[in-house]
mmCIF file of N, CA and C in Angstrom:
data_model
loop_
_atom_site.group_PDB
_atom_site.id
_atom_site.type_symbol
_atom_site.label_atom_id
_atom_site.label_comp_id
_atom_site.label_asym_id
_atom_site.label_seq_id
_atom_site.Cartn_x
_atom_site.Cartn_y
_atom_site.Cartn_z
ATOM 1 N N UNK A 12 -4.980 -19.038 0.070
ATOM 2 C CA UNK A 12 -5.214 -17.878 -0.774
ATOM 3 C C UNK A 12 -3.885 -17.150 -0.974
ATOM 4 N N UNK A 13 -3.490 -16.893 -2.165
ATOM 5 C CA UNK A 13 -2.361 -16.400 -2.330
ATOM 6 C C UNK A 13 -2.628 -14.426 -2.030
ATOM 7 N N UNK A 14 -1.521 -13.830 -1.865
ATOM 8 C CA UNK A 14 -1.403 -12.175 -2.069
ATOM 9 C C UNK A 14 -0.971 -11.699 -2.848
ATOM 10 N N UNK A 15 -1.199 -10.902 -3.386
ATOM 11 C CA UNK A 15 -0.450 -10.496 -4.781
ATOM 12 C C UNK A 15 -0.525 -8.679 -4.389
ATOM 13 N N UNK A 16 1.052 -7.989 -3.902
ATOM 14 C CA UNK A 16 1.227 -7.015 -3.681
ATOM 15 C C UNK A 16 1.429 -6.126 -5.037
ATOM 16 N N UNK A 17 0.752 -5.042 -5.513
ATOM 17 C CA UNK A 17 1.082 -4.171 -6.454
ATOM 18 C C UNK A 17 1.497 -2.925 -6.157
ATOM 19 N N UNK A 18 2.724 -2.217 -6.757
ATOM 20 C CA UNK A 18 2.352 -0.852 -6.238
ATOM 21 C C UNK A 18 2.370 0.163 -8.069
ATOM 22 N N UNK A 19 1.929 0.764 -7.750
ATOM 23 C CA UNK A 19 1.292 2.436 -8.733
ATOM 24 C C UNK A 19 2.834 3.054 -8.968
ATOM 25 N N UNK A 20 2.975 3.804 -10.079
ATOM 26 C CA UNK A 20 3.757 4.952 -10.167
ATOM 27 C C UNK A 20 3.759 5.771 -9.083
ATOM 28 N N UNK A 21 2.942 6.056 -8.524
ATOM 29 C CA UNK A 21 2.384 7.067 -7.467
ATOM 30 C C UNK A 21 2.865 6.759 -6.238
ATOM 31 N N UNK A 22 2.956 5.740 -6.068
ATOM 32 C CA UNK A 22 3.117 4.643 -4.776
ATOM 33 C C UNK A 22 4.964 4.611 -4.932
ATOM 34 N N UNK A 23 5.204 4.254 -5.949
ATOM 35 C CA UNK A 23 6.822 4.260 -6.120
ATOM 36 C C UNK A 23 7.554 5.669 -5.916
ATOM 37 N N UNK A 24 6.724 6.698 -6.244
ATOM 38 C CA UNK A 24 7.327 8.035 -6.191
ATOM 39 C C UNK A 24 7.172 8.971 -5.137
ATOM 40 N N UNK A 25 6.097 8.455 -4.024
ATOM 41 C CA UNK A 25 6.087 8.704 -2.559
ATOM 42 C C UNK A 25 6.857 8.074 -1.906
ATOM 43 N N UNK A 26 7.373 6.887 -1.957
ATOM 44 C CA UNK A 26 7.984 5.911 -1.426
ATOM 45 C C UNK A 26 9.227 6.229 -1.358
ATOM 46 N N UNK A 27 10.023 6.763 -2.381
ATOM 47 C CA UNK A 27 11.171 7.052 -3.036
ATOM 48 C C UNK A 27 11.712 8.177 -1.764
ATOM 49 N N UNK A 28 10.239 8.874 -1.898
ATOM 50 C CA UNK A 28 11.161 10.677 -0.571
ATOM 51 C C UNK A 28 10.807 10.658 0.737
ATOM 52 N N UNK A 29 10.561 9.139 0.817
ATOM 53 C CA UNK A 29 10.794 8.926 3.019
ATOM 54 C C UNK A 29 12.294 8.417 2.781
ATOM 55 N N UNK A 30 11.993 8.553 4.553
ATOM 56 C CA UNK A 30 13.261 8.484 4.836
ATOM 57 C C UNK A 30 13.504 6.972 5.164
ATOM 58 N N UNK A 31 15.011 6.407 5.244
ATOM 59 C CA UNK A 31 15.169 4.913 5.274
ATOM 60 C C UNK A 31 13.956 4.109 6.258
ATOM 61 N N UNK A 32 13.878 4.770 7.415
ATOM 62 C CA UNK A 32 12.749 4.372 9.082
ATOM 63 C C UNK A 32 11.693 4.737 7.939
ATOM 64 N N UNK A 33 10.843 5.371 7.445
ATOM 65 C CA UNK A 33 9.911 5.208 7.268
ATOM 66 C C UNK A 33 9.142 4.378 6.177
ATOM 67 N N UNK A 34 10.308 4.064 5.203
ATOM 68 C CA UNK A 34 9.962 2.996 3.937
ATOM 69 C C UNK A 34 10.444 1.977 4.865
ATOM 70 N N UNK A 35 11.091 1.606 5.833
ATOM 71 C CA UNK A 35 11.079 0.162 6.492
ATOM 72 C C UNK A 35 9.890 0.643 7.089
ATOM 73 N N UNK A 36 9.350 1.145 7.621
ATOM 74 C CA UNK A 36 8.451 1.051 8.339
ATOM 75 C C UNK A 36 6.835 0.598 7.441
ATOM 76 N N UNK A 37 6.774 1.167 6.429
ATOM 77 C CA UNK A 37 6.135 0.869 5.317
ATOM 78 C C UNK A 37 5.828 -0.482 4.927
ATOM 79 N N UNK A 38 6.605 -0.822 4.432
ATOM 80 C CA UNK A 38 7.312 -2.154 4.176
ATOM 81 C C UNK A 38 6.452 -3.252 5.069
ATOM 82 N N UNK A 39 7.048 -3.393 6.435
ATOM 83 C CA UNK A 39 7.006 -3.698 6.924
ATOM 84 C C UNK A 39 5.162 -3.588 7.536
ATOM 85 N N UNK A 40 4.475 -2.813 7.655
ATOM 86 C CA UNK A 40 3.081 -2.771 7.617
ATOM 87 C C UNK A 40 2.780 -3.454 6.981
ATOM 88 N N UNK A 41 2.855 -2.931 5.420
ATOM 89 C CA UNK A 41 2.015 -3.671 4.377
ATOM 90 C C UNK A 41 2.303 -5.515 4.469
ATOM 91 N N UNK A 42 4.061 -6.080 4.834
ATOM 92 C CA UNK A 42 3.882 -7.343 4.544
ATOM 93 C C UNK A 42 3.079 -7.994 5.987
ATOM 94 N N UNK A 43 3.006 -7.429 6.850
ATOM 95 C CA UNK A 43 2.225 -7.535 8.277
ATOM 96 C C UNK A 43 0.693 -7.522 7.594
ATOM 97 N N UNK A 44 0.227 -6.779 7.267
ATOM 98 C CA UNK A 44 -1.096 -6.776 6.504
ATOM 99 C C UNK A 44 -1.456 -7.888 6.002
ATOM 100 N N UNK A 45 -0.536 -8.172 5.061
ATOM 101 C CA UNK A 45 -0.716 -8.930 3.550
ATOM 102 C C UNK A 45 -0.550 -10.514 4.309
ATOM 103 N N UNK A 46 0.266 -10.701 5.437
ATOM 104 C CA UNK A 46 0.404 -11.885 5.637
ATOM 105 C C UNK A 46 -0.847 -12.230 6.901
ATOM 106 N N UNK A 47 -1.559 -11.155 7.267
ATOM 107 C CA UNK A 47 -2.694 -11.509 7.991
ATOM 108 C C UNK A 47 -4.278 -12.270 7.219
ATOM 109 N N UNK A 48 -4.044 -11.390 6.219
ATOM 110 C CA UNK A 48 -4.993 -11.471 4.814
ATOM 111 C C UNK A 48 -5.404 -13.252 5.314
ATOM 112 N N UNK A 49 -4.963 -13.996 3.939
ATOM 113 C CA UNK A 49 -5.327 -15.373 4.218
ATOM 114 C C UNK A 49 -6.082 -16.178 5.377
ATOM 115 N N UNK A 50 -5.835 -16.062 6.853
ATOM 116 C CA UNK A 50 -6.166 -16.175 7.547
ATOM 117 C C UNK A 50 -6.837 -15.571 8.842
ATOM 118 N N UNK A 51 -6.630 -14.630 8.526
ATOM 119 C CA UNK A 51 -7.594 -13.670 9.765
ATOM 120 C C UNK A 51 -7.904 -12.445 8.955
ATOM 121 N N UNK A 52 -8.599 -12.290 8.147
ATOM 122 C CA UNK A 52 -9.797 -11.263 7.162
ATOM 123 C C UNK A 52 -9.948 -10.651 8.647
ATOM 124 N N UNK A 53 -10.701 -10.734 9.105
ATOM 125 C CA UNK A 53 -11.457 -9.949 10.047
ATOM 126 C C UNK A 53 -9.910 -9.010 10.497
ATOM 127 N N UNK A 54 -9.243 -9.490 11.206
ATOM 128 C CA UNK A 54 -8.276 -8.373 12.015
ATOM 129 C C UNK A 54 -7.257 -7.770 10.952
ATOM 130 N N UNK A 55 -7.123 -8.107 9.296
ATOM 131 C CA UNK A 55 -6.777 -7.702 8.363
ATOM 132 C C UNK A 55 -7.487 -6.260 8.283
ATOM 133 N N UNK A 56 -8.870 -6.219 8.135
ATOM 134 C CA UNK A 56 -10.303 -4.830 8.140
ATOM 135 C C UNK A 56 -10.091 -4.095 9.281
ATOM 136 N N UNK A 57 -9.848 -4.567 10.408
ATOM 137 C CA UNK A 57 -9.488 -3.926 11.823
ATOM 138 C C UNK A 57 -8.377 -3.029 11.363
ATOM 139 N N UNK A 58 -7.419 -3.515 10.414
ATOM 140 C CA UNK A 58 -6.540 -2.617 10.548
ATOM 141 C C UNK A 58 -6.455 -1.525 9.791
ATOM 142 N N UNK A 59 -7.396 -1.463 8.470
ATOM 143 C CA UNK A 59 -7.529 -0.671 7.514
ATOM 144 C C UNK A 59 -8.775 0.336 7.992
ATOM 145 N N UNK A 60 -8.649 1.246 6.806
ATOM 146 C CA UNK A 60 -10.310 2.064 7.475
ATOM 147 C C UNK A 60 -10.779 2.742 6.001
ATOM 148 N N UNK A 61 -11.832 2.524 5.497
ATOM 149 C CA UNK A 61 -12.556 2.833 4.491
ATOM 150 C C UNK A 61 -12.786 4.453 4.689
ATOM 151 N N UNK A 62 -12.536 4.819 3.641
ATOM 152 C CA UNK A 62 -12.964 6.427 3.895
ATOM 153 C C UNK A 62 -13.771 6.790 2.919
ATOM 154 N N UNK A 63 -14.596 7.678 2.876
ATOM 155 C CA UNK A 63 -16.107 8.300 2.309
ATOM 156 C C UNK A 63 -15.765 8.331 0.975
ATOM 157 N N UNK A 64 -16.172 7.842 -0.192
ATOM 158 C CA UNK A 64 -16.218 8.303 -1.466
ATOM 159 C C UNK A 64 -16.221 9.320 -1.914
ATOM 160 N N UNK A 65 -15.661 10.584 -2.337
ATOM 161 C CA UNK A 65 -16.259 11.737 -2.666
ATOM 162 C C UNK A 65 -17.161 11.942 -3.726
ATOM 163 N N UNK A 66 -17.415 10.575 -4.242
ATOM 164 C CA UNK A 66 -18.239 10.708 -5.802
ATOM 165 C C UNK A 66 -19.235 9.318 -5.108
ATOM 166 N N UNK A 67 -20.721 9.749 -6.070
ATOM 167 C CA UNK A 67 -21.561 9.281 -5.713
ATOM 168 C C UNK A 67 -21.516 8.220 -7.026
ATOM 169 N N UNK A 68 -21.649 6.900 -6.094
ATOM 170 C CA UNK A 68 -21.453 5.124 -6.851
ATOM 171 C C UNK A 68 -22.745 4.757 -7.430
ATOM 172 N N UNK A 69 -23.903 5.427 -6.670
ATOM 173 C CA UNK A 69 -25.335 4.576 -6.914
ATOM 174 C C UNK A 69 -25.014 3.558 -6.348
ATOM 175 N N UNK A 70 -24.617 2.999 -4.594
ATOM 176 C CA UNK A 70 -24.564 2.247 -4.112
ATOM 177 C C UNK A 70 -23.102 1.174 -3.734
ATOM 178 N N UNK A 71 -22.513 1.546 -4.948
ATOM 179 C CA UNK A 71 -21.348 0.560 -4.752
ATOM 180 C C UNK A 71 -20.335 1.344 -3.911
ATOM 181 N N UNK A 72 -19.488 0.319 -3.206
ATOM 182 C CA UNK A 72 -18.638 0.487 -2.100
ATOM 183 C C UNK A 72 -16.978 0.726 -2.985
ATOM 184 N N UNK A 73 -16.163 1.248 -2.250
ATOM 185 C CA UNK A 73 -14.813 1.223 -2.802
ATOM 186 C C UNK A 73 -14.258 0.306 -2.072
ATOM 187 N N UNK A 74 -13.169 -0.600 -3.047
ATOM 188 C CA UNK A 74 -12.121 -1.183 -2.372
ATOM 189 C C UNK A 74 -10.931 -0.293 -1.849
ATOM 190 N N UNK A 75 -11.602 0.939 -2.152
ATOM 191 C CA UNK A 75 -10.264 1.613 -1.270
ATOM 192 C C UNK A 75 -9.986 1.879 0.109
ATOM 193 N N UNK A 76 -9.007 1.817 0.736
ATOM 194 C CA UNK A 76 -8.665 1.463 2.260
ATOM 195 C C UNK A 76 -7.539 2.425 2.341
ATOM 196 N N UNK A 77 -7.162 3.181 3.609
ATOM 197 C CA UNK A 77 -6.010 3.580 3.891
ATOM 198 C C UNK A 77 -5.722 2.766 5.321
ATOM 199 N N UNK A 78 -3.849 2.755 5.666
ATOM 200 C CA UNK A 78 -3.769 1.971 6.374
ATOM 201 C C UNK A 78 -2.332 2.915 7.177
ATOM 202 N N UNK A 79 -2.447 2.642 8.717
ATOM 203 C CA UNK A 79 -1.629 4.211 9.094
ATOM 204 C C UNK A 79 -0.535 2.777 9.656
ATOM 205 N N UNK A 80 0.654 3.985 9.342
ATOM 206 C CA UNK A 80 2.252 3.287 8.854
ATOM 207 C C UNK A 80 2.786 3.551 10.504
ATOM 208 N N UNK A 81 2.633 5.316 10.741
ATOM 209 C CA UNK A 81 2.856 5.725 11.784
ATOM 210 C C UNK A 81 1.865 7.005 12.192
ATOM 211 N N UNK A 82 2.162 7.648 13.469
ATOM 212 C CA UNK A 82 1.538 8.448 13.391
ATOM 213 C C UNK A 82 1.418 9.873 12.521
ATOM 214 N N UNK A 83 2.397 9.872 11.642
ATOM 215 C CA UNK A 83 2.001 10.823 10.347
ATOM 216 C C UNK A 83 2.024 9.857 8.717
ATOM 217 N N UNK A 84 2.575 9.345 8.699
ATOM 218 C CA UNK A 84 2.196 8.059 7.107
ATOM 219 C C UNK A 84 1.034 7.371 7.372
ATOM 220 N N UNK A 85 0.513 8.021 5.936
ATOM 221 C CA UNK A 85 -0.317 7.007 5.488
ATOM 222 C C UNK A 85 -0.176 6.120 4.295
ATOM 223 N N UNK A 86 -0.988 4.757 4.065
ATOM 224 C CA UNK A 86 -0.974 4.287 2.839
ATOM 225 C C UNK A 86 -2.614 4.618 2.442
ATOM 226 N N UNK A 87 -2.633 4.694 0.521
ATOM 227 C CA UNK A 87 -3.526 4.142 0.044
ATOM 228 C C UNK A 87 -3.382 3.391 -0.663
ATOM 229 N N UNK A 88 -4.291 2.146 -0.750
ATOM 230 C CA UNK A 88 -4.569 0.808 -1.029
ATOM 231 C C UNK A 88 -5.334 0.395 -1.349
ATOM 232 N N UNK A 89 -6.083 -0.360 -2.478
ATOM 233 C CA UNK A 89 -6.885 -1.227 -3.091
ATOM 234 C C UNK A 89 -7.084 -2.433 -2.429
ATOM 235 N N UNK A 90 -7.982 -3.225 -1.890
ATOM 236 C CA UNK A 90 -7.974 -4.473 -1.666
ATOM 237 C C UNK A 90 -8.877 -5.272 -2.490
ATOM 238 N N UNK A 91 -8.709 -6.378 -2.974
ATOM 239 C CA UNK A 91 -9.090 -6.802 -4.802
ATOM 240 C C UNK A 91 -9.228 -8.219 -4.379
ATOM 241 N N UNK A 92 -10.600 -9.357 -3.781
ATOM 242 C CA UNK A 92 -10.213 -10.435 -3.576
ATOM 243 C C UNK A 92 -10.935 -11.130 -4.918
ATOM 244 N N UNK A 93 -10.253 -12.062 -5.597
ATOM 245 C CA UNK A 93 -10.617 -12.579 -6.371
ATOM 246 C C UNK A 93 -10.778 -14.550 -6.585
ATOM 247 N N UNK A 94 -12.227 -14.849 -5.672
ATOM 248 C CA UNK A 94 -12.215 -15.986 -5.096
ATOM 249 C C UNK A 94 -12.146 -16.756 -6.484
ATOM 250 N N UNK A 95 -12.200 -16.679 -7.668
ATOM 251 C CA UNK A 95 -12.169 -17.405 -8.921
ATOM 252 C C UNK A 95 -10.601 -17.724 -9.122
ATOM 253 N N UNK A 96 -9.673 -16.983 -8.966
ATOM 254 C CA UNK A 96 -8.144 -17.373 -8.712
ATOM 255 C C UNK A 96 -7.947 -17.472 -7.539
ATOM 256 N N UNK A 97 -8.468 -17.553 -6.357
ATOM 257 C CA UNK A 97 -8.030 -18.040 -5.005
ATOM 258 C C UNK A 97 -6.644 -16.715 -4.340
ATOM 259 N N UNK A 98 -6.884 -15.538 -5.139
ATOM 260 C CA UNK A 98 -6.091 -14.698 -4.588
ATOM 261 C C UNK A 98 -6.679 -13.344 -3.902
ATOM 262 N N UNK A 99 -5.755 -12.624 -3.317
ATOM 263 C CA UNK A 99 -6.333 -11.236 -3.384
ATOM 264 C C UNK A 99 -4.927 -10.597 -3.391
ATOM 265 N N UNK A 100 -5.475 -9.363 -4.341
ATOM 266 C CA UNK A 100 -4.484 -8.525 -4.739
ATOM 267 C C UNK A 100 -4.661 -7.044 -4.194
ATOM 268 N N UNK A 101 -3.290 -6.501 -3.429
ATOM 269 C CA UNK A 101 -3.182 -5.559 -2.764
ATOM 270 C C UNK A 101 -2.430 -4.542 -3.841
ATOM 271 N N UNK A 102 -2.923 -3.109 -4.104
ATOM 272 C CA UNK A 102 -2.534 -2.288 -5.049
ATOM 273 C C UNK A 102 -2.119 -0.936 -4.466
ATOM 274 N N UNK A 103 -1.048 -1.158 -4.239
ATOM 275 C CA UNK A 103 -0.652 0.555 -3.642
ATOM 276 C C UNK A 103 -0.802 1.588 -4.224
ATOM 277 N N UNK A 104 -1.056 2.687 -3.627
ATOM 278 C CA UNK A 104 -1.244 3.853 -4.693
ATOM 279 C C UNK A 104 -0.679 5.111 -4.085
ATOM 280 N N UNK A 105 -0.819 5.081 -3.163
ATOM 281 C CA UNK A 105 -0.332 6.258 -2.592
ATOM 282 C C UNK A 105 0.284 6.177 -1.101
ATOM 283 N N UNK A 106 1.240 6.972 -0.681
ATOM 284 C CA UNK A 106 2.212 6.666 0.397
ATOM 285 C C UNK A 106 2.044 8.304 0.994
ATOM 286 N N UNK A 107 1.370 8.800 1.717
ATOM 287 C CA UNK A 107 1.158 10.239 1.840
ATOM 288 C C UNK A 107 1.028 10.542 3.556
ATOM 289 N N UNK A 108 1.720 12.224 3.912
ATOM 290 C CA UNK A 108 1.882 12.232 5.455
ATOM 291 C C UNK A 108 0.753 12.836 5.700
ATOM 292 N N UNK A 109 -0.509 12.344 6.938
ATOM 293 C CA UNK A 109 -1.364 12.268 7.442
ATOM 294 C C UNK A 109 -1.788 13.739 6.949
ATOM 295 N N UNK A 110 -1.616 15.159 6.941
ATOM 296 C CA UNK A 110 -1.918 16.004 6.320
ATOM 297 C C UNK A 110 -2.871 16.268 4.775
ATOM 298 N N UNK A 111 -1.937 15.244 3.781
ATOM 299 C CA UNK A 111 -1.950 15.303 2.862
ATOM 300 C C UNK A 111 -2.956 14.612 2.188
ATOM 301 N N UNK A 112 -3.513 13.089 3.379
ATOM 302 C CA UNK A 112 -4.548 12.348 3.138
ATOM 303 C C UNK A 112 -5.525 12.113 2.272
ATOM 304 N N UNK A 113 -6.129 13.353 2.755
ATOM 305 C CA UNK A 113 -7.996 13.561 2.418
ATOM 306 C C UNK A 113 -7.740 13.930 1.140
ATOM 307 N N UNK A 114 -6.944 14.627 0.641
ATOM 308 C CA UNK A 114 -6.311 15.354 -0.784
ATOM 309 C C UNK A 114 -6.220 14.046 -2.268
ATOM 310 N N UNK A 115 -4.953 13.368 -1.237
ATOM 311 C CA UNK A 115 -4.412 12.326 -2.129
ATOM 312 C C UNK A 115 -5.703 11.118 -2.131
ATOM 313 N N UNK A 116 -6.118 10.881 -1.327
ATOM 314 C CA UNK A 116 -7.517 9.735 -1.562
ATOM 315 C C UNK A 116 -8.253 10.445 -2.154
ATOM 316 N N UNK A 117 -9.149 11.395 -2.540
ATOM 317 C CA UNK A 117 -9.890 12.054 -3.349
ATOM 318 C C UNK A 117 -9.476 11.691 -4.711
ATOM 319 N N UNK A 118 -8.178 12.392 -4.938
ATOM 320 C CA UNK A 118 -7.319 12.043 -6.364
ATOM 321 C C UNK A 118 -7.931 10.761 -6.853
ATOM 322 N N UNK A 119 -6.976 9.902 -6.398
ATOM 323 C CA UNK A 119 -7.270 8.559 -6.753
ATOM 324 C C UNK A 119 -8.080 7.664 -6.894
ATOM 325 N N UNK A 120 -9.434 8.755 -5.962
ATOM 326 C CA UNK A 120 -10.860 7.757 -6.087
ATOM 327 C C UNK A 120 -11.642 8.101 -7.118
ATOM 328 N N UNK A 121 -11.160 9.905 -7.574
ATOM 329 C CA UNK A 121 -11.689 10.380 -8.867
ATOM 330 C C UNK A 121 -11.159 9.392 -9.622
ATOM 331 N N UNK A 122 -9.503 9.113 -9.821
ATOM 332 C CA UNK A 122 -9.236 8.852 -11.184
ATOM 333 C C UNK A 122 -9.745 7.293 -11.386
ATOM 334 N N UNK A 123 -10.045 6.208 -10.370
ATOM 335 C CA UNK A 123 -10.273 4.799 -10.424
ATOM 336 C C UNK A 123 -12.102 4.964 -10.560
ATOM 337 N N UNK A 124 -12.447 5.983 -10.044
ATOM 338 C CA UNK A 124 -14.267 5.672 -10.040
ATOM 339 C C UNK A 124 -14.390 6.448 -11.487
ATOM 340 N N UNK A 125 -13.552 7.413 -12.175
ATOM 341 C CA UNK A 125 -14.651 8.372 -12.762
ATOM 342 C C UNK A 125 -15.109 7.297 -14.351
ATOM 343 N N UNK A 126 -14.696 6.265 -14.688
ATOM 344 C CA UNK A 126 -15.280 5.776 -15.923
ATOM 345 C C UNK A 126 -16.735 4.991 -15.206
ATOM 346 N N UNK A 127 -16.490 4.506 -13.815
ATOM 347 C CA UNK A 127 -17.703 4.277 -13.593
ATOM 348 C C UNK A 127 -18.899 4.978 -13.318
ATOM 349 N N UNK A 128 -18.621 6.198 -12.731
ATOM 350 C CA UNK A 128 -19.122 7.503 -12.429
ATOM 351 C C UNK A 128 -20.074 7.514 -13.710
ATOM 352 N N UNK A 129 -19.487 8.099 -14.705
ATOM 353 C CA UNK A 129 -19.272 8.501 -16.351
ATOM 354 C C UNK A 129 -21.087 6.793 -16.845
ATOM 355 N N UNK A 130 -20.321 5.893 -16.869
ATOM 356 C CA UNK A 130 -21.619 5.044 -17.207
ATOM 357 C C UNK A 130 -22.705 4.625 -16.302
ATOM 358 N N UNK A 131 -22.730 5.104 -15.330
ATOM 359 C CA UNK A 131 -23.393 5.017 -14.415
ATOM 360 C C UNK A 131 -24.899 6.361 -14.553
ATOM 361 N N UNK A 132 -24.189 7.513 -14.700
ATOM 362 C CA UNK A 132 -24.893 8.852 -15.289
ATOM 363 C C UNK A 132 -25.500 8.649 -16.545
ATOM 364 N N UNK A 133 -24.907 8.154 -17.446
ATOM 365 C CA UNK A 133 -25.582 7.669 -19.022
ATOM 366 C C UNK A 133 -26.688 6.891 -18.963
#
C-alpha cells in the first residue's frame, strides 16, 4: 500500500513558526506514522486519537485524527484509505500548540463537514 503525504496551506503556515526541534520533530512523527501505516494499521490508530465532531454527521465518523508531536504540538490530520488505488493518503492541516487544539480542530471539521452537514439537513 503506498502513502501519499499532503499538507494544507494551514499546515504549511503553522509549520513555518516552530522552531528548527520542533518541525524536525514534526517531520519526523508524521514519517514514523506514515511508515507504520502499510503494515501495522492497528499501532498506526494507537497512535492517533479521534476527537468528537462538533457537528452532528447523522452517523458518519471523521477521518479526522490528531497526533501529539510533543508534549505541547499537535498535528491535525486526515487519514483517507483508498483500497481501489491500493493507497492511503495522509492530509495535514493543522500544526497547533496543545492549547490551541480544541479551537483549530473545530475550524477544520466545520470547514471539511459543513457541505455535508448542509445536504444532509436538506
Amino acid at each position: 500500500m503506498d502513502v501519499l503525504i499532503e499538507s494544507t496551506k494551514g499546515f504549511e503556515k503553522d509549520i513555518a513558526k516552530l522552531s528548527e526541534d520542533e518541525k524536525a520533530a514534526a517531520i519526523a512523527k508524521i514519517n514514523d506514522c506514515a511508515s507504520l501505516f502499510p503494515t501495522q494499521k492497528a499501532n498506526f490508530y494507537r497512535k492517533v486519537r479521534r476527537l468528537r465532531l462538533p457537528l452532528n454527521l447523522n452517523g458518519y465518523e471523521s477521518s479526522l485524527y490528531t497526533l501529539t508531536v510533543s508534549r505541547t504540538l499537535r498535528l491535525i490530520l486526515a487519514v483517507d484509505e483508498d483500497p481501489i488505488f491500493g493507497q492511503v493518503i495522509f492530509t495535514l492541516f493543522r500544526a497547533v500548540k496543545q492549547d490551541e487544539l480544541e479551537r483549530a480542530y473545530q475550524n477544520v471539521a466545520e470547514s471539511l463537514y459543513q457541505d455535508l452537514r448542509h445536504s444532509l439537513s436538506c
